Coordinates of C-alpha atoms and ligand atoms in Angstrom, one line a residue:
M1 CA 0.0 0.0 0.0
K2 CA 1.5 3.3 -1.1
T3 CA 1.6 6.3 1.3
E4 CA -1.1 8.2 -0.5
Q5 CA -3.4 5.2 -0.2
I6 CA -2.6 4.9 3.5
V7 CA -3.6 8.5 4.0
R8 CA -6.9 8.0 2.0
T9 CA -7.8 4.9 3.9
F10 CA -7.1 6.5 7.2
V11 CA -9.0 9.7 6.5
E12 CA -12.0 7.9 5.0
Y13 CA -12.2 5.4 7.9
F14 CA -12.6 8.3 10.3
E15 CA -14.8 10.4 8.1
E16 CA -17.2 7.4 8.0
R17 CA -17.1 7.6 11.8
G18 CA -18.2 11.2 12.0
H19 CA -14.8 13.0 11.8
R20 CA -14.3 16.1 9.7
R21 CA -11.0 16.5 7.9
I22 CA -9.1 19.6 8.8
T23 CA -6.2 21.0 6.7
G24 CA -2.8 20.4 8.4
S25 CA -0.9 23.6 9.3
T26 CA 2.6 24.6 8.2
L27 CA 5.6 23.7 10.3
L28 CA 5.5 27.1 11.9
P29 CA 3.3 27.5 15.0
P30 CA 1.3 30.7 15.4
P31 CA 3.1 33.8 16.7
G32 CA 3.6 33.8 20.5
D33 CA 3.9 30.0 20.7
P34 CA 7.2 29.3 22.5
V35 CA 7.9 26.1 20.4
L36 CA 10.0 26.6 17.3
F37 CA 8.3 24.1 15.1
T38 CA 5.1 22.0 15.1
T39 CA 6.2 18.8 16.7
S40 CA 2.9 16.8 16.6
G41 CA -0.5 16.8 15.1
M42 CA -2.1 18.1 18.3
H43 CA 0.1 21.1 18.5
P44 CA -2.0 23.5 16.3
L45 CA -5.1 22.2 18.1
T46 CA -4.0 23.2 21.6
P47 CA -6.7 25.9 22.0
Y48 CA -9.5 23.4 21.1
L49 CA -8.1 20.7 23.4
E50 CA -8.3 23.4 26.1
G51 CA -12.0 24.0 25.5
R52 CA -12.5 26.5 22.7
P53 CA -15.2 25.1 20.3
H54 CA -13.7 24.0 16.9
P55 CA -15.7 25.3 13.9
L56 CA -15.8 21.8 12.4
G57 CA -17.1 20.1 15.5
R58 CA -15.8 17.6 18.1
R59 CA -14.4 14.8 15.8
L60 CA -11.5 15.8 13.6
V61 CA -8.9 14.0 11.4
D62 CA -5.9 15.3 9.6
V63 CA -2.4 14.9 8.2
Q64 CA 0.1 17.2 9.8
R65 CA 3.7 17.7 8.9
C66 CA 6.0 17.8 12.0
L67 CA 9.6 18.5 12.8
R68 CA 11.4 17.0 15.8
T69 CA 15.0 18.1 16.6
T70 CA 15.1 16.0 19.7
D71 CA 15.6 13.0 17.4
L72 CA 18.3 14.6 15.3
D73 CA 21.1 12.3 16.6
E74 CA 18.9 9.3 16.0
V75 CA 18.4 10.0 12.3
G76 CA 20.0 7.3 10.3
D77 CA 18.4 4.5 12.4
A78 CA 15.4 2.6 11.0
T79 CA 12.6 4.7 12.5
H80 CA 13.5 8.4 13.0
L81 CA 13.0 11.3 10.6
T82 CA 13.5 15.0 11.2
V83 CA 10.4 16.1 9.2
F84 CA 7.7 13.5 9.1
E85 CA 3.9 13.4 8.7
M86 CA 1.5 12.5 11.4
L87 CA -1.9 11.1 10.8
G88 CA -4.1 12.3 13.6
T89 CA -7.6 12.0 15.1
W90 CA -9.3 14.0 17.9
S91 CA -12.2 13.7 20.1
L92 CA -12.7 17.1 21.6
G93 CA -14.7 16.3 24.6
D94 CA -16.7 13.7 22.6
Y95 CA -16.0 9.9 22.7
E96 CA -13.6 8.4 25.2
G97 CA -10.3 6.5 25.0
P98 CA -11.6 2.9 24.6
Q99 CA -13.7 3.9 21.6
S100 CA -10.6 5.5 20.0
L101 CA -8.5 2.4 20.7
D102 CA -11.2 0.1 19.3
W103 CA -11.4 2.1 16.0
G104 CA -7.6 2.1 15.9
Y105 CA -7.6 -1.7 16.3
G106 CA -10.3 -2.0 13.6
L107 CA -8.4 0.1 11.1
L108 CA -5.1 -1.6 11.6
T109 CA -6.4 -5.1 11.4
E110 CA -9.3 -4.7 8.8
G111 CA -8.4 -1.5 7.0
F112 CA -4.7 -2.2 6.7
G113 CA -4.9 -6.0 7.0
I114 CA -2.4 -6.3 9.8
D115 CA -2.3 -9.7 11.6
P116 CA -3.8 -9.0 15.1
G117 CA -1.2 -11.5 16.4
L118 CA 1.5 -8.9 15.5
L119 CA 0.2 -6.2 17.8
H120 CA 1.2 -5.3 21.3
A121 CA -0.2 -2.4 23.5
T122 CA 1.2 -0.4 26.4
V123 CA -1.0 1.3 29.0
Y124 CA -0.4 3.7 31.8
S125 CA 0.3 2.0 35.1
G126 CA -0.6 4.9 37.4
D127 CA 1.7 6.6 39.9
G128 CA -0.4 7.2 43.0
R129 CA -1.4 10.7 41.9
T130 CA -3.0 9.6 38.7
E131 CA -4.7 6.3 38.4
R132 CA -3.9 3.3 36.2
D133 CA -5.7 3.5 32.9
D134 CA -8.1 0.5 33.5
A135 CA -10.4 1.4 30.7
S136 CA -7.7 1.0 28.1
L137 CA -6.4 -2.1 29.8
E138 CA -9.8 -3.7 29.6
L139 CA -10.3 -2.8 26.0
W140 CA -7.0 -4.5 25.0
Q141 CA -7.8 -7.5 27.1
D142 CA -11.2 -7.9 25.4
R143 CA -9.5 -7.7 22.0
G144 CA -6.9 -10.3 23.1
V145 CA -4.0 -7.9 22.5
P146 CA -1.1 -8.3 25.0
V147 CA -0.5 -5.3 27.2
E148 CA 2.6 -4.0 29.0
L149 CA 2.1 -1.4 31.8
T150 CA 4.5 1.4 32.0
L151 CA 4.8 4.7 33.8
Q152 CA 6.8 7.5 32.1
D153 CA 6.5 5.9 28.6
N154 CA 2.7 6.1 28.8
W155 CA 2.4 9.7 29.8
W156 CA 2.3 12.2 26.9
S157 CA 2.8 16.0 27.0
N158 CA 3.9 18.4 24.4
G159 CA 6.1 20.4 26.8
P160 CA 6.6 21.1 30.5
T161 CA 3.2 22.8 30.8
G162 CA -0.1 22.5 29.0
P163 CA -2.4 19.7 28.0
C164 CA -1.2 16.2 28.8
G165 CA -2.4 12.8 29.9
P166 CA -2.0 9.0 30.0
D167 CA -1.6 7.3 26.7
S168 CA -1.9 3.9 25.2
E169 CA 0.5 3.0 22.4
I170 CA 0.1 0.4 19.8
F171 CA 3.2 -1.5 18.6
L172 CA 3.7 -3.7 15.6
W173 CA 6.1 -6.6 15.5
S174 CA 8.8 -6.0 12.8
G175 CA 11.0 -9.0 13.5
D176 CA 11.4 -12.0 11.3
T177 CA 10.7 -14.5 14.1
P178 CA 7.3 -14.9 15.8
P179 CA 6.7 -12.0 18.2
R180 CA 8.3 -12.2 21.6
S181 CA 9.0 -10.2 24.7
T182 CA 7.5 -6.7 25.1
P183 CA 7.8 -3.2 23.6
T184 CA 10.1 -1.9 26.3
R185 CA 12.4 -4.9 26.2
D186 CA 12.7 -5.6 22.5
D187 CA 12.9 -2.8 19.9
R188 CA 11.6 -5.0 17.1
W189 CA 8.3 -3.8 18.5
V190 CA 7.8 -0.6 16.6
E191 CA 5.5 2.0 18.0
V192 CA 2.9 2.9 15.3
W193 CA 0.0 4.7 17.0
N194 CA -0.3 6.7 20.1
H195 CA -3.7 7.4 21.7
V196 CA -3.5 10.1 24.4
M197 CA -6.3 10.5 26.9
M198 CA -5.8 14.2 27.1
R199 CA -7.7 15.4 30.0
H200 CA -5.2 17.1 32.3
R201 CA -3.3 20.4 32.1
R202 CA 0.1 20.8 33.8
L203 CA 0.6 24.2 35.5
D204 CA 3.8 26.1 35.9
D205 CA 4.2 24.8 39.5
G206 CA 4.1 21.2 38.1
S207 CA 0.6 20.4 39.5
L208 CA -2.1 18.8 37.4
V209 CA -5.6 20.2 36.9
P210 CA -8.4 18.7 34.8
L211 CA -9.0 20.3 31.4
P212 CA -12.5 21.6 30.8
Q213 CA -13.2 18.6 28.6
R214 CA -12.0 15.0 28.3
N215 CA -10.3 14.7 24.9
V216 CA -8.6 11.9 23.0
D217 CA -5.6 12.9 20.7
T218 CA -4.1 10.2 18.5
G219 CA -1.1 10.3 16.3
L220 CA 0.4 7.8 13.8
G221 CA 3.7 8.3 12.0
L222 CA 2.9 8.0 8.3
E223 CA 6.4 7.0 7.1
R224 CA 6.8 4.5 9.9
L225 CA 3.5 2.8 9.1
A226 CA 4.2 2.9 5.4
S227 CA 7.5 1.1 5.8
L228 CA 5.9 -1.6 8.0
L229 CA 3.0 -2.1 5.6
Q230 CA 5.4 -2.2 2.6
G231 CA 7.5 -4.9 4.4
K232 CA 10.6 -2.6 4.6
S233 CA 13.0 -2.6 7.5
S234 CA 13.4 1.2 7.7
V235 CA 11.5 4.4 7.0
F236 CA 14.1 5.2 4.4
D237 CA 12.9 2.3 2.3
C238 CA 9.3 3.3 2.1
D239 CA 7.9 4.8 -1.1
V240 CA 8.4 8.4 0.2
F241 CA 12.1 8.0 -0.3
D242 CA 12.0 6.2 -3.7
P243 CA 13.3 9.2 -5.7
W244 CA 16.1 9.8 -3.1
R245 CA 17.2 6.2 -3.3
R246 CA 17.1 6.3 -7.1
L247 CA 19.0 9.5 -7.6
L248 CA 21.4 10.1 -4.7
P249 CA 23.7 7.1 -4.7
G250 CA 24.8 7.7 -8.3
L251 CA 25.6 11.3 -7.4
W252 CA 27.2 10.9 -4.0
P253 CA 28.3 7.3 -3.2
L254 CA 27.7 7.2 0.6
E255 CA 27.4 4.4 3.1
E256 CA 23.9 3.6 4.3
T257 CA 23.9 5.7 7.5
S258 CA 25.2 8.8 5.7
L259 CA 22.9 8.3 2.8
R260 CA 20.0 8.2 5.2
L261 CA 21.2 11.4 7.1
V262 CA 21.8 13.3 3.8
S263 CA 18.3 12.3 2.5
D264 CA 16.5 13.1 5.7
H265 CA 18.2 16.4 6.3
L266 CA 18.0 17.7 2.7
R267 CA 14.4 16.7 2.5
S268 CA 13.7 18.4 5.8
A269 CA 15.7 21.5 4.8
V270 CA 13.6 21.8 1.6
V271 CA 10.3 21.6 3.6
V272 CA 11.6 24.1 6.2
I273 CA 12.6 26.6 3.5
G274 CA 9.3 25.8 1.7
D275 CA 7.6 27.0 4.9
G276 CA 9.4 30.3 4.7
V277 CA 12.5 29.9 7.0
C278 CA 16.0 31.2 6.1
P279 CA 19.2 30.0 7.8
G280 CA 20.2 32.1 10.7
A281 CA 22.1 32.2 14.0
T282 CA 19.1 31.6 16.3
G283 CA 15.7 29.8 16.5
R284 CA 14.2 28.2 13.4
G285 CA 16.9 29.6 11.2
Y286 CA 19.6 27.9 13.3
V287 CA 17.8 24.5 13.1
L288 CA 17.8 24.9 9.3
R289 CA 21.5 26.0 9.3
R290 CA 22.4 22.9 11.4
L291 CA 20.5 20.6 9.0
I292 CA 22.3 22.0 5.9
R293 CA 25.7 22.1 7.6
R294 CA 25.4 18.5 8.8
V295 CA 24.8 17.4 5.2
L296 CA 27.7 19.4 4.0
T297 CA 30.0 18.0 6.7
V298 CA 29.1 14.4 5.6
L299 CA 29.5 15.2 1.9
W300 CA 32.8 17.1 2.2
R301 CA 34.3 14.5 4.5
D302 CA 34.9 12.2 1.5
D303 CA 35.1 14.7 -1.3
P304 CA 35.3 18.5 -0.9
R305 CA 34.2 19.0 -4.5
R306 CA 30.7 17.8 -3.8
G307 CA 28.1 20.6 -3.7
L308 CA 24.4 21.2 -3.3
G309 CA 24.3 22.7 -6.8
D310 CA 24.3 19.1 -8.0
L311 CA 21.1 18.3 -6.1
P312 CA 18.7 16.9 -8.7
S313 CA 15.7 19.3 -9.3
E314 CA 13.4 16.3 -9.2
L315 CA 14.1 15.8 -5.5
V316 CA 13.3 19.5 -4.6
E317 CA 10.2 19.5 -6.8
H318 CA 9.0 16.1 -5.4
T319 CA 9.3 17.4 -1.9
L320 CA 7.6 20.7 -2.5
D321 CA 4.8 19.0 -4.4
H322 CA 4.3 16.4 -1.7
F323 CA 3.9 19.0 1.0
R324 CA 1.9 21.3 -1.3
Q325 CA 4.2 24.2 -0.8
D326 CA 4.2 27.3 -3.1
T327 CA 7.8 28.3 -2.7
G328 CA 9.6 28.0 -6.0
Q329 CA 12.4 25.5 -6.4
D330 CA 14.8 28.3 -7.6
E331 CA 14.3 30.0 -4.2
V332 CA 15.0 26.8 -2.3
R333 CA 18.2 26.2 -4.3
R334 CA 19.3 29.8 -3.8
V335 CA 18.9 29.4 0.0
L336 CA 20.8 26.1 0.0
L337 CA 23.6 27.5 -2.1
D338 CA 24.0 30.7 -0.1
E339 CA 24.3 28.7 3.1
E340 CA 26.8 26.3 1.4
R341 CA 29.0 29.3 0.4
R342 CA 28.8 30.8 3.9
F343 CA 29.8 27.5 5.5
G344 CA 32.6 27.0 3.0
R345 CA 34.0 30.4 3.8
L346 CA 33.7 29.8 7.6
L347 CA 35.6 26.5 7.3
E348 CA 38.3 28.2 5.3
R349 CA 38.7 30.9 7.9
G350 CA 38.6 28.3 10.7
R351 CA 41.4 26.3 9.1
Q352 CA 43.6 29.4 8.7
V353 CA 43.0 30.6 12.2
L354 CA 43.6 27.2 13.8
A355 CA 46.8 26.8 11.9
R356 CA 48.3 29.7 13.9
P357 CA 51.1 28.7 16.3
R358 CA 49.1 29.8 19.4
F359 CA 46.5 27.0 18.6
Q360 CA 49.0 24.2 18.2
R361 CA 48.1 22.8 21.6
P362 CA 44.9 21.4 23.2
L363 CA 42.2 24.1 23.2
G364 CA 40.7 25.3 26.5
E365 CA 37.4 27.0 27.1
E366 CA 39.0 30.4 26.8
D367 CA 40.3 29.6 23.3
L368 CA 36.9 28.4 22.3
H369 CA 35.3 31.6 23.5
Y370 CA 37.9 33.7 21.7
L371 CA 37.5 31.8 18.5
H372 CA 33.8 32.3 18.7
D373 CA 33.7 35.9 19.7
T374 CA 36.6 37.2 17.6
H375 CA 36.4 35.0 14.5
G376 CA 32.8 33.9 14.5
L377 CA 33.8 30.2 14.6
P378 CA 31.2 28.1 16.5
R379 CA 32.4 25.6 19.0
D380 CA 31.2 22.5 17.2
L381 CA 32.9 23.7 14.0
V382 CA 36.2 24.3 15.8
L383 CA 36.1 20.9 17.5
S384 CA 35.3 19.1 14.2
L385 CA 38.2 21.0 12.4
R386 CA 40.5 19.7 15.1
E387 CA 39.5 16.2 14.3
E388 CA 40.4 16.5 10.6
Ligands
LIG1 N1 0.3 13.8 20.6 C1 0.6 12.4 20.6 C2 1.9 12.2 19.9 O1 2.4 13.1 19.3 C3 -0.5 11.7 19.8 O2 -0.9 12.4 18.8 O3 2.4 11.1 19.9

């Protein structure tokens, strides 16, 4: 099943159950939001989870692009991407968690044809202040799905304060043996769908108060599900990455982990630029800068003649089209190339400065400050130049 068909199947399944489709937002949260990028499907819906009536009602479904920098160092493994899409459903004070889990189970097994014997669930175990999630536990027991109880892994929040609650996660077995063990003990159990019983709000002092309504917020990583349904062992092997797999290895021969990192970061950079961000020294611009510079560091490690000017147009176009972004591909290329030139000049200066006699010894904190303040050389860059 191709990604597009997965999205259609998901949305139609929930539309048939009274949900209205909303248009996903860009990666940029509204002004005043302290978070740099939209990190989950619920993020743009926060006011509605907190009680404001949504114009389309109490049952919603959508596809939301998200960006997570917390996972940046994990990119290259089988399941993490920087920019990814999340399929989501919401009950805004309407139906409760067990109904959501039951529909989730129905869609996975009947809609997507997953063998129920390959599923495992986790449920919130309770901590004395908040109770064990018995309603979810019972639902899974009725369906014959094994359950593991956990504490921290089954509590979801989007930040230190705001809406939060216990969650129940559905895992799919990805191993080539019959399923064994449990999700926290064997990472061949891959998390596919999180159902959050979002009915609390955490205040600044850390205390929990009930939200005005009992919501359910669910999120399912599209590329992760696609790779599992397509029988692939990593998100980089699902159809979303077909053009990258076809075009990049001929251009830049890289070993698998580097190829994944370069594909992920370049695709993410295109989407971020497509949403109107330019590289910069702080905030969103800095995230974009890091993505591009990480790509260049990998490319230039083996061959300094490599450059982003060679990036096939098809990859930029495919990405902008997929995310329905209006930014022209020439603009995206201009931003990438400007940043490449800037980084190239910085590296050049860094090498010259570090070649001076006073730096021919181990560098201390003071040197790092001096190099940063006087020569504009970031710490990471200096440290990586020292390793060359
Ligand atoms: N907010 C939850 C998550 O991001 C479910 O949508 O996992």
